[in-house]
Amino acid sequence: MPSVAFMGSHPLGERCLELLTDDGAFDVELVVTYGPDEDTWWDGCLYDTAESLGHAVVTREDERDVLDLDIDYLLSVYYPNILGEELLGHPNVAPLNLHQAELPRYRGSNVFSHAILNAREDDHWKYGTTFHVMAPEVDAGDIVARAFVPIRETDTARTLYDRVTEKSVELFREQLPLMREKRVRELATPQSEFDGERYFYTKQSLDGEKEIPVERLAATDDDTQLEVYDKIRALDFPPFQPAYTTLGGHRVQLTATSYEDLFEDAPVPDFEVDAPEESTPLAQD
C-alpha cells in the first residue's frame, strides 16, 4: 500500500484528501496544513477534515515532521510553502503537486487573473490544471497529466477558479490508479517538450494594477473598452479587493460580483449632482 504525506489547503485540498482516503489503497501517514484557528479567505478547514478522517495532522510550522516518515509520495494540493530539496527528495517514488493552472504556460501565482488578461491578445481561450512532479524550481517539474476548461468572455477570475476546481478534482481522481501502480515518474513528460507561451507571476504581480483611471473607463475606442472590460473581470475575485476607479475623492468598486459581505460596513458616498432641466429616459439595449 503506497504511503503518502499530504500537504495542502483550500476546499480542493479537502476534496483530494477525501478521494485519497476513500480510495482505500493509500496509507496517509501525515497531513500538513494551516491551523484550525488561522484566518483564511476560503471556506472549510483541511485540518478539521483530516482529523475527521482519522489522519495525523500538523501545522505548516512542523512540516519537517515529514522527514521522520517512510513515504512513497509527498503530495501537495494548494500548499503555500516552497519546499526545499531535502523534502522534495524524501519520498521513495515522487513529490507530486496539483497546480491549478496550465503548465508550462502559467507558473507562479495570480494565474486566474493573468490568464483572463492574456486570453484575448494570445488568442488562448482555455485554462488548465496540471498534475506534475515537483522540482526545486517552482512549478518546473515533469508533467504527469493536464486537463482544461474554456475561458469564457463572461468569466471573472473567481468563476474561472470555481470551475477549474471541479476539473482539478476530476483530474486528481483519474491519477489515483497511476499512483497506486507507482508509475508517475515513468509516464511524466519534461516541460521542455511543450510548445507555447510561458509566464511566471509572483504573488505581488497584481500590486498597483487595480485602479483604473476614469479617463480609461470613458474611452470610446473598442480596444480600450475591451482592455478595461477584461481587466475588471480579471480582478473580480471575492473576497479580495476588485478593480476600482476614483470619483469625487471616493473609491468606486468595478465588479460584476456582489461584494456585500466585504463592503457592507463601508459608507455610501453622497455625490451632489445637478439635475438637468428635462430628464431623458435611458435607452434599453
Tab-separated table of N, CA and C in Angstrom, residues 60-189:
chain	number	residue	atom	x	y	z
A	60	ARG	N	1.834	23.958	9.400
A	60	ARG	CA	2.960	24.186	8.490
A	60	ARG	C	4.287	24.364	9.216
A	61	GLU	N	4.233	24.879	10.437
A	61	GLU	CA	5.469	25.080	11.201
A	61	GLU	C	6.193	23.764	11.457
A	62	ASP	N	5.457	22.665	11.408
A	62	ASP	CA	6.045	21.346	11.682
A	62	ASP	C	6.142	20.503	10.422
A	63	GLU	N	6.264	21.141	9.264
A	63	GLU	CA	6.287	20.389	8.013
A	63	GLU	C	7.463	19.414	7.921
A	64	ARG	N	8.538	19.694	8.632
A	64	ARG	CA	9.703	18.806	8.553
A	64	ARG	C	9.464	17.482	9.292
A	65	ASP	N	8.349	17.360	9.970
A	65	ASP	CA	7.991	16.057	10.551
A	65	ASP	C	7.856	14.994	9.465
A	66	VAL	N	7.610	15.432	8.240
A	66	VAL	CA	7.507	14.507	7.114
A	66	VAL	C	8.797	13.702	6.960
A	67	LEU	N	9.927	14.312	7.297
A	67	LEU	CA	11.223	13.647	7.121
A	67	LEU	C	11.394	12.461	8.059
A	68	ASP	N	10.580	12.370	9.078
A	68	ASP	CA	10.656	11.238	10.017
A	68	ASP	C	9.859	10.037	9.526
A	69	LEU	N	9.181	10.188	8.395
A	69	LEU	CA	8.292	9.135	7.902
A	69	LEU	C	8.859	8.477	6.652
A	70	ASP	N	8.594	7.186	6.514
A	70	ASP	CA	8.951	6.459	5.297
A	70	ASP	C	7.755	6.532	4.350
A	71	ILE	N	7.831	7.410	3.347
A	71	ILE	CA	6.678	7.648	2.477
A	71	ILE	C	7.046	7.423	1.007
A	72	ASP	N	6.047	7.023	0.256
A	72	ASP	CA	6.228	6.875	-1.193
A	72	ASP	C	5.962	8.185	-1.927
A	73	TYR	N	4.973	8.938	-1.441
A	73	TYR	CA	4.620	10.192	-2.096
A	73	TYR	C	4.543	11.345	-1.092
A	74	LEU	N	5.056	12.478	-1.522
A	74	LEU	CA	4.745	13.744	-0.868
A	74	LEU	C	3.791	14.435	-1.826
A	75	LEU	N	2.560	14.637	-1.401
A	75	LEU	CA	1.524	15.140	-2.285
A	75	LEU	C	1.076	16.532	-1.846
A	76	SER	N	1.204	17.508	-2.735
A	76	SER	CA	0.882	18.904	-2.438
A	76	SER	C	-0.339	19.343	-3.239
A	77	VAL	N	-1.330	19.906	-2.537
A	77	VAL	CA	-2.515	20.481	-3.184
A	77	VAL	C	-2.793	21.823	-2.515
A	78	TYR	N	-2.412	22.909	-3.165
A	78	TYR	CA	-2.546	24.253	-2.611
A	78	TYR	C	-1.775	24.392	-1.291
A	79	TYR	N	-0.575	23.837	-1.251
A	79	TYR	CA	0.272	24.056	-0.081
A	79	TYR	C	1.060	25.333	-0.317
A	80	PRO	N	1.044	26.299	0.613
A	80	PRO	CA	1.597	27.626	0.324
A	80	PRO	C	3.116	27.723	0.393
A	81	ASN	N	3.768	26.830	1.128
A	81	ASN	CA	5.212	26.952	1.323
A	81	ASN	C	5.980	26.375	0.137
A	82	ILE	N	7.090	27.010	-0.213
A	82	ILE	CA	8.007	26.455	-1.202
A	82	ILE	C	8.882	25.416	-0.505
A	83	LEU	N	8.886	24.210	-1.011
A	83	LEU	CA	9.587	23.112	-0.359
A	83	LEU	C	11.026	23.018	-0.849
A	84	GLY	N	11.931	22.781	0.084
A	84	GLY	CA	13.346	22.657	-0.241
A	84	GLY	C	13.699	21.281	-0.779
A	85	GLU	N	14.937	21.153	-1.218
A	85	GLU	CA	15.384	19.915	-1.848
A	85	GLU	C	15.317	18.721	-0.904
A	86	GLU	N	15.531	18.949	0.395
A	86	GLU	CA	15.504	17.823	1.329
A	86	GLU	C	14.117	17.192	1.377
A	87	LEU	N	13.089	18.020	1.473
A	87	LEU	CA	11.725	17.487	1.488
A	87	LEU	C	11.350	16.893	0.129
A	88	LEU	N	11.730	17.557	-0.945
A	88	LEU	CA	11.382	17.060	-2.271
A	88	LEU	C	12.065	15.736	-2.582
A	89	GLY	N	13.234	15.537	-2.036
A	89	GLY	CA	13.965	14.302	-2.296
A	89	GLY	C	13.638	13.172	-1.337
A	90	HIS	N	12.754	13.422	-0.388
A	90	HIS	CA	12.489	12.427	0.661
A	90	HIS	C	11.590	11.269	0.234
A	91	PRO	N	10.515	11.474	-0.522
A	91	PRO	CA	9.631	10.346	-0.848
A	91	PRO	C	10.313	9.307	-1.732
A	92	ASN	N	9.932	8.054	-1.561
A	92	ASN	CA	10.545	6.958	-2.302
A	92	ASN	C	10.194	6.979	-3.789
A	93	VAL	N	8.980	7.436	-4.123
A	93	VAL	CA	8.548	7.430	-5.518
A	93	VAL	C	8.626	8.829	-6.130
A	94	ALA	N	7.902	9.795	-5.541
A	94	ALA	CA	7.892	11.132	-6.152
A	94	ALA	C	7.210	12.147	-5.244
A	95	PRO	N	7.647	13.415	-5.328
A	95	PRO	CA	6.868	14.521	-4.776
A	95	PRO	C	5.950	15.043	-5.871
A	96	LEU	N	4.658	15.127	-5.598
A	96	LEU	CA	3.679	15.482	-6.626
A	96	LEU	C	2.881	16.704	-6.208
A	97	ASN	N	2.489	17.499	-7.209
A	97	ASN	CA	1.714	18.708	-6.944
A	97	ASN	C	0.553	18.798	-7.925
A	98	LEU	N	-0.603	19.221	-7.422
A	98	LEU	CA	-1.739	19.542	-8.276
A	98	LEU	C	-1.776	21.057	-8.395
A	99	HIS	N	-1.385	21.565	-9.541
A	99	HIS	CA	-1.239	23.005	-9.785
A	99	HIS	C	-2.438	23.488	-10.589
A	100	GLN	N	-3.201	24.437	-10.038
A	100	GLN	CA	-4.422	24.894	-10.699
A	100	GLN	C	-4.110	25.909	-11.803
A	101	ALA	N	-3.321	25.463	-12.755
A	101	ALA	CA	-3.011	26.266	-13.940
A	101	ALA	C	-2.360	25.350	-14.958
A	102	GLU	N	-2.320	25.823	-16.185
A	102	GLU	CA	-1.692	25.069	-17.258
A	102	GLU	C	-0.181	25.230	-17.192
A	103	LEU	N	0.518	24.127	-17.033
A	103	LEU	CA	1.973	24.131	-17.147
A	103	LEU	C	2.344	23.533	-18.510
A	104	PRO	N	3.430	24.058	-19.093
A	104	PRO	CA	4.361	25.061	-18.573
A	104	PRO	C	3.943	26.513	-18.830
A	105	ARG	N	2.729	26.749	-19.292
A	105	ARG	CA	2.321	28.100	-19.673
A	105	ARG	C	2.299	29.044	-18.480
A	106	TYR	N	1.690	28.624	-17.365
A	106	TYR	CA	1.494	29.524	-16.233
A	106	TYR	C	2.107	28.954	-14.960
A	107	ARG	N	3.216	29.526	-14.565
A	107	ARG	CA	3.852	29.190	-13.297
A	107	ARG	C	3.625	30.329	-12.311
A	108	GLY	N	3.638	30.004	-11.021
A	108	GLY	CA	3.562	31.042	-10.011
A	108	GLY	C	2.159	31.299	-9.511
A	109	SER	N	1.861	32.571	-9.225
A	109	SER	CA	0.637	32.974	-8.523
A	109	SER	C	-0.246	33.880	-9.393
A	110	ASN	N	-1.463	34.115	-8.919
A	110	ASN	CA	-2.423	35.012	-9.581
A	110	ASN	C	-2.719	34.601	-11.017
A	111	VAL	N	-2.628	33.319	-11.287
A	111	VAL	CA	-2.701	32.873	-12.677
A	111	VAL	C	-4.120	32.951	-13.246
A	112	PHE	N	-5.147	32.861	-12.404
A	112	PHE	CA	-6.511	33.010	-12.925
A	112	PHE	C	-6.689	34.399	-13.539
A	113	SER	N	-6.212	35.404	-12.837
A	113	SER	CA	-6.319	36.768	-13.339
A	113	SER	C	-5.497	36.963	-14.610
A	114	HIS	N	-4.277	36.490	-14.591
A	114	HIS	CA	-3.405	36.714	-15.748
A	114	HIS	C	-3.879	35.944	-16.973
A	115	ALA	N	-4.477	34.792	-16.779
A	115	ALA	CA	-4.984	34.032	-17.919
A	115	ALA	C	-6.101	34.800	-18.626
A	116	ILE	N	-6.961	35.470	-17.845
A	116	ILE	CA	-8.009	36.294	-18.448
A	116	ILE	C	-7.396	37.510	-19.132
A	117	LEU	N	-6.406	38.128	-18.500
A	117	LEU	CA	-5.769	39.303	-19.089
A	117	LEU	C	-5.039	38.971	-20.387
A	118	ASN	N	-4.517	37.748	-20.495
A	118	ASN	CA	-3.730	37.369	-21.671
A	118	ASN	C	-4.554	36.708	-22.773
A	119	ALA	N	-5.757	36.253	-22.454
A	119	ALA	CA	-6.504	35.387	-23.373
A	119	ALA	C	-6.745	36.039	-24.732
A	120	ARG	N	-7.137	37.308	-24.724
A	120	ARG	CA	-7.513	37.959	-25.981
A	120	ARG	C	-6.287	38.193	-26.871
A	121	GLU	N	-5.221	38.734	-26.279
A	121	GLU	CA	-4.026	39.021	-27.090
A	121	GLU	C	-3.371	37.733	-27.588
A	122	ASP	N	-3.335	36.701	-26.721
A	122	ASP	CA	-2.705	35.433	-27.100
A	122	ASP	C	-3.636	34.541	-27.914
A	123	ASP	N	-4.921	34.888	-27.945
A	123	ASP	CA	-5.942	34.023	-28.546
A	123	ASP	C	-5.854	32.616	-27.945
A	124	HIS	N	-5.767	32.596	-26.616
A	124	HIS	CA	-5.658	31.329	-25.880
A	124	HIS	C	-6.816	31.282	-24.886
A	125	TRP	N	-7.936	30.728	-25.344
A	125	TRP	CA	-9.180	30.776	-24.573
A	125	TRP	C	-9.441	29.463	-23.849
A	126	LYS	N	-8.428	28.945	-23.189
A	126	LYS	CA	-8.609	27.777	-22.330
A	126	LYS	C	-7.711	27.913	-21.109
A	127	TYR	N	-8.129	27.255	-20.052
A	127	TYR	CA	-7.389	27.331	-18.797
A	127	TYR	C	-7.182	25.906	-18.279
A	128	GLY	N	-5.973	25.623	-17.823
A	128	GLY	CA	-5.633	24.253	-17.452
A	128	GLY	C	-5.420	24.032	-15.970
A	129	THR	N	-5.353	22.767	-15.618
A	129	THR	CA	-4.922	22.325	-14.299
A	129	THR	C	-3.948	21.176	-14.529
A	130	THR	N	-2.882	21.102	-13.731
A	130	THR	CA	-1.765	20.220	-14.041
A	130	THR	C	-1.345	19.394	-12.836
A	131	PHE	N	-1.179	18.104	-13.048
A	131	PHE	CA	-0.617	17.194	-12.047
A	131	PHE	C	0.824	16.932	-12.463
A	132	HIS	N	1.769	17.300	-11.597
A	132	HIS	CA	3.173	17.213	-12.016
A	132	HIS	C	4.093	16.806	-10.872
A	133	VAL	N	5.265	16.340	-11.248
A	133	VAL	CA	6.319	16.040	-10.288
A	133	VAL	C	6.947	17.356	-9.855
A	134	MET	N	7.160	17.533	-8.562
A	134	MET	CA	7.770	18.772	-8.078
A	134	MET	C	9.280	18.756	-8.257
A	135	ALA	N	9.817	19.936	-8.528
A	135	ALA	CA	11.247	20.149	-8.674
A	135	ALA	C	11.643	21.337	-7.800
A	136	PRO	N	12.950	21.515	-7.539
A	136	PRO	CA	13.365	22.658	-6.711
A	136	PRO	C	12.922	24.003	-7.266
A	137	GLU	N	12.881	24.163	-8.588
A	137	GLU	CA	12.380	25.391	-9.188
A	137	GLU	C	10.850	25.328	-9.201
A	138	VAL	N	10.195	26.397	-8.795
A	138	VAL	CA	8.738	26.403	-8.610
A	138	VAL	C	8.005	26.053	-9.904
A	139	ASP	N	7.121	25.063	-9.824
A	139	ASP	CA	6.236	24.662	-10.920
A	139	ASP	C	6.996	24.278	-12.184
A	140	ALA	N	8.179	23.726	-12.029
A	140	ALA	CA	9.015	23.427	-13.194
A	140	ALA	C	9.198	21.938	-13.440
A	141	GLY	N	8.577	21.071	-12.637
A	141	GLY	CA	8.800	19.636	-12.756
A	141	GLY	C	8.059	18.998	-13.919
A	142	ASP	N	8.393	17.745	-14.189
A	142	ASP	CA	7.800	16.991	-15.295
A	142	ASP	C	6.286	16.849	-15.109
A	143	ILE	N	5.578	16.869	-16.222
A	143	ILE	CA	4.112	16.869	-16.212
A	143	ILE	C	3.576	15.442	-16.331
A	144	VAL	N	2.697	15.086	-15.404
A	144	VAL	CA	2.063	13.769	-15.423
A	144	VAL	C	0.776	13.811	-16.237
A	145	ALA	N	-0.060	14.833	-16.017
A	145	ALA	CA	-1.332	14.938	-16.733
A	145	ALA	C	-1.850	16.365	-16.648
A	146	ARG	N	-2.663	16.754	-17.655
A	146	ARG	CA	-3.314	18.061	-17.651
A	146	ARG	C	-4.779	17.895	-18.064
A	147	ALA	N	-5.591	18.876	-17.672
A	147	ALA	CA	-6.989	18.942	-18.104
A	147	ALA	C	-7.346	20.415	-18.282
A	148	PHE	N	-8.381	20.691	-19.093
A	148	PHE	CA	-8.688	22.069	-19.455
A	148	PHE	C	-10.177	22.370	-19.372
A	149	VAL	N	-10.461	23.663	-19.139
A	149	VAL	CA	-11.804	24.205	-19.287
A	149	VAL	C	-11.681	25.437	-20.183
A	150	PRO	N	-12.764	25.847	-20.854
A	150	PRO	CA	-12.694	27.074	-21.667
A	150	PRO	C	-12.664	28.311	-20.787
A	151	ILE	N	-11.989	29.342	-21.254
A	151	ILE	CA	-12.116	30.680	-20.667
A	151	ILE	C	-13.216	31.378	-21.433
A	152	ARG	N	-14.286	31.760	-20.748
A	152	ARG	CA	-15.411	32.425	-21.395
A	152	ARG	C	-15.237	33.937	-21.311
A	153	GLU	N	-15.790	34.640	-22.264
A	153	GLU	CA	-15.677	36.103	-22.261
A	153	GLU	C	-16.446	36.730	-21.102
A	154	THR	N	-17.307	35.958	-20.460
A	154	THR	CA	-18.044	36.457	-19.296
A	154	THR	C	-17.409	36.008	-17.983
A	155	ASP	N	-16.342	35.231	-18.037
A	155	ASP	CA	-15.708	34.738	-16.815
A	155	ASP	C	-15.094	35.871	-16.011
A	156	THR	N	-15.197	35.760	-14.701
A	156	THR	CA	-14.344	36.522	-13.791
A	156	THR	C	-13.272	35.564	-13.282
A	157	ALA	N	-12.271	36.104	-12.603
A	157	ALA	CA	-11.247	35.236	-12.037
A	157	ALA	C	-11.864	34.235	-11.069
A	158	ARG	N	-12.886	34.668	-10.325
A	158	ARG	CA	-13.497	33.770	-9.343
A	158	ARG	C	-14.342	32.679	-10.004
A	159	THR	N	-15.106	33.003	-11.038
A	159	THR	CA	-15.883	31.955	-11.694
A	159	THR	C	-14.963	30.943	-12.370
A	160	LEU	N	-13.845	31.415	-12.911
A	160	LEU	CA	-12.877	30.507	-13.519
A	160	LEU	C	-12.263	29.608	-12.461
A	161	TYR	N	-11.917	30.176	-11.316
A	161	TYR	CA	-11.377	29.389	-10.190
A	161	TYR	C	-12.355	28.302	-9.772
A	162	ASP	N	-13.630	28.656	-9.628
A	162	ASP	CA	-14.625	27.680	-9.181
A	162	ASP	C	-14.777	26.546	-10.185
A	163	ARG	N	-14.784	26.886	-11.477
A	163	ARG	CA	-14.972	25.850	-12.493
A	163	ARG	C	-13.742	24.955	-12.618
A	164	VAL	N	-12.559	25.530	-12.513
A	164	VAL	CA	-11.341	24.727	-12.623
A	164	VAL	C	-11.169	23.824	-11.401
A	165	THR	N	-11.678	24.253	-10.259
A	165	THR	CA	-11.623	23.389	-9.077
A	165	THR	C	-12.312	22.059	-9.363
A	166	GLU	N	-13.472	22.111	-10.010
A	166	GLU	CA	-14.177	20.870	-10.351
A	166	GLU	C	-13.356	20.020	-11.311
A	167	LYS	N	-12.738	20.640	-12.293
A	167	LYS	CA	-11.901	19.901	-13.237
A	167	LYS	C	-10.666	19.318	-12.544
A	168	SER	N	-10.136	20.019	-11.555
A	168	SER	CA	-8.972	19.528	-10.829
A	168	SER	C	-9.307	18.289	-10.000
A	169	VAL	N	-10.480	18.282	-9.391
A	169	VAL	CA	-10.921	17.099	-8.643
A	169	VAL	C	-11.019	15.899	-9.585
A	170	GLU	N	-11.581	16.131	-10.746
A	170	GLU	CA	-11.705	15.070	-11.747
A	170	GLU	C	-10.332	14.562	-12.175
A	171	LEU	N	-9.395	15.481	-12.423
A	171	LEU	CA	-8.044	15.097	-12.835
A	171	LEU	C	-7.349	14.291	-11.746
A	172	PHE	N	-7.486	14.730	-10.501
A	172	PHE	CA	-6.847	14.019	-9.394
A	172	PHE	C	-7.397	12.593	-9.275
A	173	ARG	N	-8.711	12.461	-9.388
A	173	ARG	CA	-9.328	11.135	-9.299
A	173	ARG	C	-8.765	10.200	-10.376
A	174	GLU	N	-8.554	10.743	-11.559
A	174	GLU	CA	-8.059	9.934	-12.670
A	174	GLU	C	-6.616	9.464	-12.459
A	175	GLN	N	-5.856	10.171	-11.614
A	175	GLN	CA	-4.451	9.806	-11.406
A	175	GLN	C	-4.247	8.770	-10.299
A	176	LEU	N	-5.276	8.459	-9.545
A	176	LEU	CA	-5.117	7.525	-8.427
A	176	LEU	C	-4.634	6.144	-8.868
A	177	PRO	N	-5.163	5.561	-9.946
A	177	PRO	CA	-4.617	4.254	-10.370
A	177	PRO	C	-3.135	4.313	-10.716
A	178	LEU	N	-2.708	5.381	-11.366
A	178	LEU	CA	-1.296	5.545	-11.719
A	178	LEU	C	-0.435	5.642	-10.459
A	179	MET	N	-0.936	6.328	-9.446
A	179	MET	CA	-0.209	6.432	-8.194
A	179	MET	C	-0.140	5.078	-7.484
A	180	ARG	N	-1.226	4.339	-7.526
A	180	ARG	CA	-1.221	3.010	-6.906
A	180	ARG	C	-0.151	2.117	-7.526
A	181	GLU	N	0.013	2.269	-8.848
A	181	GLU	CA	0.996	1.450	-9.573
A	181	GLU	C	2.416	2.009	-9.475
A	182	LYS	N	2.563	3.179	-8.885
A	182	LYS	CA	3.865	3.832	-8.706
A	182	LYS	C	4.572	4.082	-10.036
A	183	ARG	N	3.792	4.531	-11.043
A	183	ARG	CA	4.336	4.723	-12.387
A	183	ARG	C	4.367	6.202	-12.793
A	184	VAL	N	4.201	7.104	-11.865
A	184	VAL	CA	4.089	8.514	-12.234
A	184	VAL	C	5.360	9.061	-12.876
A	185	ARG	N	6.510	8.707	-12.353
A	185	ARG	CA	7.757	9.214	-12.950
A	185	ARG	C	7.968	8.611	-14.339
A	186	GLU	N	7.609	7.370	-14.483
A	186	GLU	CA	7.787	6.668	-15.753
A	186	GLU	C	7.010	7.341	-16.880
A	187	LEU	N	5.829	7.872	-16.566
A	187	LEU	CA	4.962	8.435	-17.588
A	187	LEU	C	4.985	9.956	-17.642
A	188	ALA	N	5.772	10.608	-16.809
A	188	ALA	CA	5.832	12.070	-16.792
A	188	ALA	C	6.627	12.601	-17.987
A	189	THR	N	6.230	13.793	-18.456
A	189	THR	CA	6.848	14.408	-19.632
A	189	THR	C	7.550	15.696	-19.233
